[in-house]
Short mmCIF file of C-alpha atoms in Angstrom, two decimals:
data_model
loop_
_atom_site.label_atom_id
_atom_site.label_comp_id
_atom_site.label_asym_id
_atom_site.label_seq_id
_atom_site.Cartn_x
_atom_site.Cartn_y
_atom_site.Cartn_z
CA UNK K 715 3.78 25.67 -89.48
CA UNK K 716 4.60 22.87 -86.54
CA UNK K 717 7.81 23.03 -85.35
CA UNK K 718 10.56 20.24 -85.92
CA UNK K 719 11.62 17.66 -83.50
CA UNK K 720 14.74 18.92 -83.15
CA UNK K 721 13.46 23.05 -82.06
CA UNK K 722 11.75 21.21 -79.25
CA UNK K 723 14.80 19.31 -77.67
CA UNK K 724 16.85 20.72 -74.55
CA UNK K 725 19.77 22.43 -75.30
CA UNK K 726 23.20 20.29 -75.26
CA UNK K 727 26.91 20.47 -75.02
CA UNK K 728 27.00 17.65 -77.37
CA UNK K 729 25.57 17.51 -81.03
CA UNK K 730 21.97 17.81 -82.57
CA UNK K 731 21.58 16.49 -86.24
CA UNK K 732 18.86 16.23 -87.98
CA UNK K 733 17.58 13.80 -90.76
CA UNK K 734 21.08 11.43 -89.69
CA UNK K 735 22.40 9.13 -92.65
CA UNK K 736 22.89 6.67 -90.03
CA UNK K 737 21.80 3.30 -92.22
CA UNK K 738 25.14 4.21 -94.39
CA UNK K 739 27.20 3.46 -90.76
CA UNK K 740 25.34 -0.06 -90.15
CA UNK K 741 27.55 -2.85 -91.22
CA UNK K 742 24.75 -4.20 -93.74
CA UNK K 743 25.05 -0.27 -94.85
CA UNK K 744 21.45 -0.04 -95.79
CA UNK K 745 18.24 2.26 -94.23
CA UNK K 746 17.27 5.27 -93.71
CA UNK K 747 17.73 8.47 -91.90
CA UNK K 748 17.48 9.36 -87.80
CA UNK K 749 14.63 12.09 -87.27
CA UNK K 750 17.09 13.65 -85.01
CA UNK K 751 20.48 12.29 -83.83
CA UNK K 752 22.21 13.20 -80.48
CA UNK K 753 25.96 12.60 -79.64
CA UNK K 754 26.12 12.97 -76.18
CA UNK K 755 29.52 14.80 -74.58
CA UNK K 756 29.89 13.04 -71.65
CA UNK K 757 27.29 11.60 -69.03
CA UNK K 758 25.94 14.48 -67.51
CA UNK K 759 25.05 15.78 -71.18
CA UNK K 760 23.24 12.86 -71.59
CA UNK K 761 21.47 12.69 -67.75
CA UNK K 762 20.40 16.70 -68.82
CA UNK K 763 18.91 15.42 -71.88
CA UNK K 764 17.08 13.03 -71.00
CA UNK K 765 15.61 14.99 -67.93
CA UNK K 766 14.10 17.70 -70.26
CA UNK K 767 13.49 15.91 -73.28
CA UNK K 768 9.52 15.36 -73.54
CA UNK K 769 8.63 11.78 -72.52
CA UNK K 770 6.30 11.50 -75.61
CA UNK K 771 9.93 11.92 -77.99
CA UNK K 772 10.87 8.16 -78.57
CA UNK K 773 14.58 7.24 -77.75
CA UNK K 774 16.99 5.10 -79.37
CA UNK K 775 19.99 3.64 -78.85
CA UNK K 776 22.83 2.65 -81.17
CA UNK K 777 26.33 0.79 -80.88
CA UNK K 778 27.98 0.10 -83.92
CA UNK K 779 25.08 -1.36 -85.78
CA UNK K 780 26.60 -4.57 -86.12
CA UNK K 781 23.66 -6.95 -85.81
CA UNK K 782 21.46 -4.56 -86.67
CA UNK K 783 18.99 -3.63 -89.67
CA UNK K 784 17.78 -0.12 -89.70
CA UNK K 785 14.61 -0.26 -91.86
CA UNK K 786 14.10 2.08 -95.16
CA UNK K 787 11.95 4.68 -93.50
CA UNK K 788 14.70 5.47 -91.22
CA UNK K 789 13.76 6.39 -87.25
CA UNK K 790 11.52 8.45 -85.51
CA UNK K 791 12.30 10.40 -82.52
CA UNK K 792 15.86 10.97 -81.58
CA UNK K 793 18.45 8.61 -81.70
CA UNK K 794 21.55 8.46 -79.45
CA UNK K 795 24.97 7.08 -80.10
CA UNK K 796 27.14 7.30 -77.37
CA UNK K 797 30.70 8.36 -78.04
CA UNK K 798 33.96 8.23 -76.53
CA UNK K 799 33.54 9.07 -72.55
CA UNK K 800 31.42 6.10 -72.70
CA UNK K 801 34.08 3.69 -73.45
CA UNK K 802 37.07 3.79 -71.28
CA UNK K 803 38.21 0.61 -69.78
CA UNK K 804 40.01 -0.67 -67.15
CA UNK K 805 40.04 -2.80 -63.62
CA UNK K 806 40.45 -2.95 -60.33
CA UNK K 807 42.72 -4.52 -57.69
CA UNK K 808 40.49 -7.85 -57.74
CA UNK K 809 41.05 -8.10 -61.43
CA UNK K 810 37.38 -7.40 -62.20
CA UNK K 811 37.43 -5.11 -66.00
CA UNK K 812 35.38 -2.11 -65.99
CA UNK K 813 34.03 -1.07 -69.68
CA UNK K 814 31.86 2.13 -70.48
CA UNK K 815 29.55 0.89 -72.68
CA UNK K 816 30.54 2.25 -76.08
CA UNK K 817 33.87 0.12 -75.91
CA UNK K 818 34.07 -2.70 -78.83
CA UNK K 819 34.20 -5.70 -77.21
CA UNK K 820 37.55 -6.51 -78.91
CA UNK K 821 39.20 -3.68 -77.16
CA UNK K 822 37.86 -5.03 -74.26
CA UNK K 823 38.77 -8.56 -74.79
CA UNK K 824 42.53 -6.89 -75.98
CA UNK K 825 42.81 -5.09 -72.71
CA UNK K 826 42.16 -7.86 -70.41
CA UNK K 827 44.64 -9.63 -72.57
CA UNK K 828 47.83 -7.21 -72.02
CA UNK K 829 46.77 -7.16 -67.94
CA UNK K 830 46.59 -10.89 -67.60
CA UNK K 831 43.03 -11.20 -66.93
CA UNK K 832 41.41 -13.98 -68.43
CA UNK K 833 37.78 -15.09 -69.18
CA UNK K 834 36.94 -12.44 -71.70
CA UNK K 835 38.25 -13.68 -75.01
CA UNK K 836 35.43 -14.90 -76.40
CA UNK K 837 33.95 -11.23 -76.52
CA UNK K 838 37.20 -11.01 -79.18
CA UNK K 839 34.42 -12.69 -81.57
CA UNK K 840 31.75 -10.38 -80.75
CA UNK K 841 31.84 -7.54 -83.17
CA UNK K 842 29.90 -5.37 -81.51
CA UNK K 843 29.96 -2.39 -78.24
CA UNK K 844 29.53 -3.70 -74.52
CA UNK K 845 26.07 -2.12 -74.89
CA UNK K 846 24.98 -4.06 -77.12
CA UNK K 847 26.81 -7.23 -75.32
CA UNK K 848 24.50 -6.30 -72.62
CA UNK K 849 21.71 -5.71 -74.08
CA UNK K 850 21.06 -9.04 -75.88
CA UNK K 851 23.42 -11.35 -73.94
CA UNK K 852 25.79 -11.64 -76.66
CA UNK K 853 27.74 -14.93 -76.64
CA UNK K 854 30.56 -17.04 -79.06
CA UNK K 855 33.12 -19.90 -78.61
CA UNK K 856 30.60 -21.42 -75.57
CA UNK K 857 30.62 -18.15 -73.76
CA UNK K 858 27.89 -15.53 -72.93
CA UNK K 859 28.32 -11.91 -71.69
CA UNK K 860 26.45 -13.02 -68.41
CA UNK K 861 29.08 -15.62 -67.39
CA UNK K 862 31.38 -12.77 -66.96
CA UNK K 863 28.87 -10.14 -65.62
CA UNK K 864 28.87 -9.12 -62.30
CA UNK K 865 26.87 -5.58 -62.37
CA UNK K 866 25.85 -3.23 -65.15
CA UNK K 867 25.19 0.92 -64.10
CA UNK K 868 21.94 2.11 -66.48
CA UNK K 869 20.43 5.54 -67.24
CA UNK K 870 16.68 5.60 -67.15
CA UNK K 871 14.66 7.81 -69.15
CA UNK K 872 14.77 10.49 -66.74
CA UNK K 873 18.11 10.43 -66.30
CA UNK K 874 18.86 8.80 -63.30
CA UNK K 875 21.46 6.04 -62.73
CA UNK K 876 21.25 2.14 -61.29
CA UNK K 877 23.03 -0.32 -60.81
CA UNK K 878 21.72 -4.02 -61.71
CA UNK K 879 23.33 -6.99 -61.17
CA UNK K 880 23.55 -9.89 -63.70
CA UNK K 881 20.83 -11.71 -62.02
CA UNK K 882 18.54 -8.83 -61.46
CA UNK K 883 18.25 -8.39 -65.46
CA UNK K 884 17.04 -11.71 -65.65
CA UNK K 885 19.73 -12.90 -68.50
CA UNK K 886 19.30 -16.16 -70.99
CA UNK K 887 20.04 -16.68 -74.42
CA UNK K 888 20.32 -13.99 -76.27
CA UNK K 889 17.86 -12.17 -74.03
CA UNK K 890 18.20 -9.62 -71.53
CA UNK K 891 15.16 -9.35 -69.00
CA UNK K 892 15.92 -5.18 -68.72
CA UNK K 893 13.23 -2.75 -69.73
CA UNK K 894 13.92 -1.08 -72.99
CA UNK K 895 14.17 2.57 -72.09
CA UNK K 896 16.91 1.90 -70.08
CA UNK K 897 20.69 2.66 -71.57
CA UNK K 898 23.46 0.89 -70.94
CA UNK K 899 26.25 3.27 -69.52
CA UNK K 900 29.60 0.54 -68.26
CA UNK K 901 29.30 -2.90 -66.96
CA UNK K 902 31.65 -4.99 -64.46
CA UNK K 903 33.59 -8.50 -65.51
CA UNK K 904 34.99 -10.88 -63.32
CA UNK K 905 38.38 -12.49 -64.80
CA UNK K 906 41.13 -14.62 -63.52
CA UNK K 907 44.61 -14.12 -63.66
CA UNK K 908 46.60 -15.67 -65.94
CA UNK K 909 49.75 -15.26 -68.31
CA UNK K 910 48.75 -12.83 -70.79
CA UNK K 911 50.37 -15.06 -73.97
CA UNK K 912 48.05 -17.54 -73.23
CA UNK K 913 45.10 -15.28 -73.32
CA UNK K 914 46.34 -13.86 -76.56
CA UNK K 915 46.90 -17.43 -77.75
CA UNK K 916 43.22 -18.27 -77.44
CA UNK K 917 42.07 -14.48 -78.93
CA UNK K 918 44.50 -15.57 -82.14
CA UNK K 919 42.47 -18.65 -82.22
CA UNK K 920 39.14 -17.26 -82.15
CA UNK K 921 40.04 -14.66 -84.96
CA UNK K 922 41.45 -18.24 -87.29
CA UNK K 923 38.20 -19.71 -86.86
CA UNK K 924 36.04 -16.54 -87.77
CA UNK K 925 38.10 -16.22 -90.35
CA UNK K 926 37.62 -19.50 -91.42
CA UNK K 927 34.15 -20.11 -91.01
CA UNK K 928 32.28 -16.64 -91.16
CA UNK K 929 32.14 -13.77 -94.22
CA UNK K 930 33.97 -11.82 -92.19
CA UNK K 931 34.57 -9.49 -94.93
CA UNK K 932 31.71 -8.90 -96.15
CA UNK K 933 28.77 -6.91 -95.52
CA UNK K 934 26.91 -8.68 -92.77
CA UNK K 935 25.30 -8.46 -89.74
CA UNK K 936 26.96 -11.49 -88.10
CA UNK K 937 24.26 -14.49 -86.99
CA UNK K 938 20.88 -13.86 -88.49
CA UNK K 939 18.72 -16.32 -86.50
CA UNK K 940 19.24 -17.53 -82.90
CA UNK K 941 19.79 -21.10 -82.32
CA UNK K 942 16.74 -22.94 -81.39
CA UNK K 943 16.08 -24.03 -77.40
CA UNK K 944 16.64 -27.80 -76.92
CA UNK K 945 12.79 -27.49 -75.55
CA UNK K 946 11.47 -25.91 -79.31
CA UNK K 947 13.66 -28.65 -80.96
CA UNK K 948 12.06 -31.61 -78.45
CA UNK K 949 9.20 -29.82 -79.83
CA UNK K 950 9.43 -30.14 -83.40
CA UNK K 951 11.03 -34.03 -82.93
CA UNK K 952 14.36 -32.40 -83.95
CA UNK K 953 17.58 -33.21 -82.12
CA UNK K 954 18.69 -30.95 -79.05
CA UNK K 955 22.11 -29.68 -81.01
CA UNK K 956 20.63 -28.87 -84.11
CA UNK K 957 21.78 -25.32 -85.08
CA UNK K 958 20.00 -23.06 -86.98
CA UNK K 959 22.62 -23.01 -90.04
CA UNK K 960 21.49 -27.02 -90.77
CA UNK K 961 17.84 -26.11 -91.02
CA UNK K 962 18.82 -23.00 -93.40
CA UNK K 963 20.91 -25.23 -95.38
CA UNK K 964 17.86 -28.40 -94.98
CA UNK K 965 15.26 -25.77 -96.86
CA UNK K 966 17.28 -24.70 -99.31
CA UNK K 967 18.02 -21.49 -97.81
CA UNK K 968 22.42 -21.47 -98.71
CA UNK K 969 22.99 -18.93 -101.35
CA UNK K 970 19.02 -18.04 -101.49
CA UNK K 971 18.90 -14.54 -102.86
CA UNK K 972 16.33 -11.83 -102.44
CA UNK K 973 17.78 -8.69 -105.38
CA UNK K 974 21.26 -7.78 -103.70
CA UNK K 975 20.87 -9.77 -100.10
CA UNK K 976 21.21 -13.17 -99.84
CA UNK K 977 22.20 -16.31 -97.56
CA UNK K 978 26.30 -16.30 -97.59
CA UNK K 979 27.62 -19.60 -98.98
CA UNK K 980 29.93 -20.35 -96.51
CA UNK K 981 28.30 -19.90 -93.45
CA UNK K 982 24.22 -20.12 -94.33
CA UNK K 983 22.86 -18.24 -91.35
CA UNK K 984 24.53 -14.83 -92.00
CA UNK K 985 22.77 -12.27 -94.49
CA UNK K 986 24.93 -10.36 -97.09
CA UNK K 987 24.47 -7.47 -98.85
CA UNK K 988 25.97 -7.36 -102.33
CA UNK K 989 26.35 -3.57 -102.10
CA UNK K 990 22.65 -2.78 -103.86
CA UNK K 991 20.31 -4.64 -100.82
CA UNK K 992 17.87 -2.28 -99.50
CA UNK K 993 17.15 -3.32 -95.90
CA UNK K 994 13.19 -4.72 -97.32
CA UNK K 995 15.06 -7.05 -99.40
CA UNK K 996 17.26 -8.35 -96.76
CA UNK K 997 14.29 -8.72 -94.08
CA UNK K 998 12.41 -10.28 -97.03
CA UNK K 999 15.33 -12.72 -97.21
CA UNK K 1000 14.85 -13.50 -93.55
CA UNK K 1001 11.30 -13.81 -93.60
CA UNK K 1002 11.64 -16.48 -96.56
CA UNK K 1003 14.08 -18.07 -94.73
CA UNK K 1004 11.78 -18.40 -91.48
CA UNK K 1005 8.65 -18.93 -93.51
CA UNK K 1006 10.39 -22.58 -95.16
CA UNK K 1007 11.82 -24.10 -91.41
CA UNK K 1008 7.99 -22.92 -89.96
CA UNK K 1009 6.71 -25.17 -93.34
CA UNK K 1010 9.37 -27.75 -93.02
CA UNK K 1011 10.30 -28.25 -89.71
CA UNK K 1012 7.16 -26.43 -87.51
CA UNK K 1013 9.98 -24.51 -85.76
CA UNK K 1014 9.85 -20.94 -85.59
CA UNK K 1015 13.00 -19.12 -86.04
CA UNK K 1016 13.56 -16.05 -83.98
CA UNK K 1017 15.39 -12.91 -85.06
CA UNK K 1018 18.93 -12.78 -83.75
CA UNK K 1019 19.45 -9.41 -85.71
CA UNK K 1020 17.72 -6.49 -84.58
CA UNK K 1021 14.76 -4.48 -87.00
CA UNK K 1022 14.00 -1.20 -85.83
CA UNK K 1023 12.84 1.79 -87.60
CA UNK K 1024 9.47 2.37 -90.34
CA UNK K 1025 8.80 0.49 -92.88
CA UNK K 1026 8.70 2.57 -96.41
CA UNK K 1027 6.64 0.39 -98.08
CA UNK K 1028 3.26 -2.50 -97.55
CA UNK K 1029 6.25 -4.43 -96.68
CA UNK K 1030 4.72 -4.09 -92.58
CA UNK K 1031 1.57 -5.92 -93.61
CA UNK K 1032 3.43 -8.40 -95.28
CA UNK K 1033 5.49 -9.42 -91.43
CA UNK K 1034 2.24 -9.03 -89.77
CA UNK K 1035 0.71 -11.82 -91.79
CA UNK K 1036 3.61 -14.01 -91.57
CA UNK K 1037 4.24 -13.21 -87.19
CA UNK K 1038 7.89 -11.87 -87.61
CA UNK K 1039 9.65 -12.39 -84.15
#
């Protein structure tokens, strides 16, 4: 009898789990299980870990699962969700906000507010963890995450720390230029001082126009497909601006439904899940969507949400076929 993953993982002073229900604690609230999930105490928990864990185990780690679908077959390996000594926040003398990188990037944003340090409200529209900020360049209201970044500290697979700046990850849209094994433990922002009513003034008026133009109640995942580069769109004989949600809405894609996931109606480039999705039907959904702009347009659209995890189903020879992104 072969022994489980989890009888062959270092010993912790945080928390082993096996077979995780972590798809129910996405925000699409679909997929399946983690092989083995680990909670880290603190950061020298996580430093141990890594050290002894064999290099053959894959690692993977999770934020809040915000942009993120977790496939049916759940994920292999071990799984790490960092917890709360990896989100404390606060600055220095220079006004420059530390954040561990399990803060939300509304607590963030919220903080810099009540010090007077602006520049970081637009991460008020992210709903998502600093990690996760970092890891994709996260951006909203004509701001990214690297205008703001001056460093980030990492943990590599071994368990050893860096530092990286901003321009040593190589950031652009939605992109960060950082090998994958590497976790995200805090990063530095630079702000400016200002009167912290004003700040809050502009947070209040990024929340109006979520509210007023995203499904912000609903089960989502937030933008489903990155906007195309001015170069692709020069490409394609498509004007520089065009946003993705106008060639969604050009193909028919508004309200498309796939069983429970669809397109939302009010803002066409977020996916919804009616409460019965499974996560096949809504990367079906996406692939249908991408599959009519590639016919329509020649453009292809590239995941902004994030697919990780096995496939339960043929449903992997299907996206080979088609060149998922």
């Amino acid at each position: 009898m072969t022994d489980s993953l989890i009888d062959r993982l270092p010993q912790v002073r945080g928390r082993l789990s096996e077979n995780a229900d972590i798809g129910a604690n996405t925000w699409f609230r679909v997929g399946g299980p983690a092989e083995v999930l680990f909670r880290p105490k603190d950061h020298e928990d996580l430093a141990a870990f890594l050290a002894a864990c064999p290099m053959e185990v894959p690692i993977t780690v999770l934020g809040v699962c915000s942009n993120m679908i977790i496939r049916d077959g759940g994920i292999r390996g071990v799984v790490i969700k960092l917890g709360r000594d990896f989100a404390d926040i606060d600055h220095d003398h220079n006004g420059v906000v530390n954040a561990g990188a399990a803060a939300l990037d509304m607590n963030v944003a919220q903080y810099a507010a009540r010090e007077g340090l602006g520049g970081l409200e637009f991460l008020s529209g992210i709903p998502g963890t600093i990690g996760g900020a970092l890891r994709m360049n996260a951006g909203a209201y004509g701001a990214e995450t690297v205008d703001v970044l001056t460093e980030a500290k990492v943990m590599d697979r071994d368990g050893s720390i860096h530092v990286f700046t901003a321009q040593d990850m190589q950031m652009s849209y939605r992109h960060n230029g950082l090998a994958p094994h590497y976790i995200f433990l805090s990063a530095h922002f630079k702000t400016v001082p200002e009167p912290s009513e004003i700040i809050q003034g502009r947070i209040d008026e990024i929340r109006v126009r979520r509210h007023d133009t995203q499904p912000v109640q609903a089960r989502t995942g937030g933008s489903t497909f990155a906007n195309p580069s001015p170069e692709d769109l020069r490409a394609c004989n498509l004007p520089e601006d065009t946003k993705t949600w106008l060639l969604i809405d050009k193909v028919g894609g508004r309200g498309l439904t796939v069983n429970g996931a669809s397109m939302s109606e009010k803002h066409c480039n977020f996916m919804l899940n009616d409460g019965t999705a499974t996560a096949e039907d809504l990367e079906r959904l996406g692939e249908e969507i991408r599959r009519r702009v590639q016919t329509q347009f020649g453009l292809n659209l590239r995941w902004e949400i994030k697919r990780i995890g096995e496939f339960k189903s043929h449903f992997d020879v299907l996206t080979q076929t088609q060149g998922t992104a």
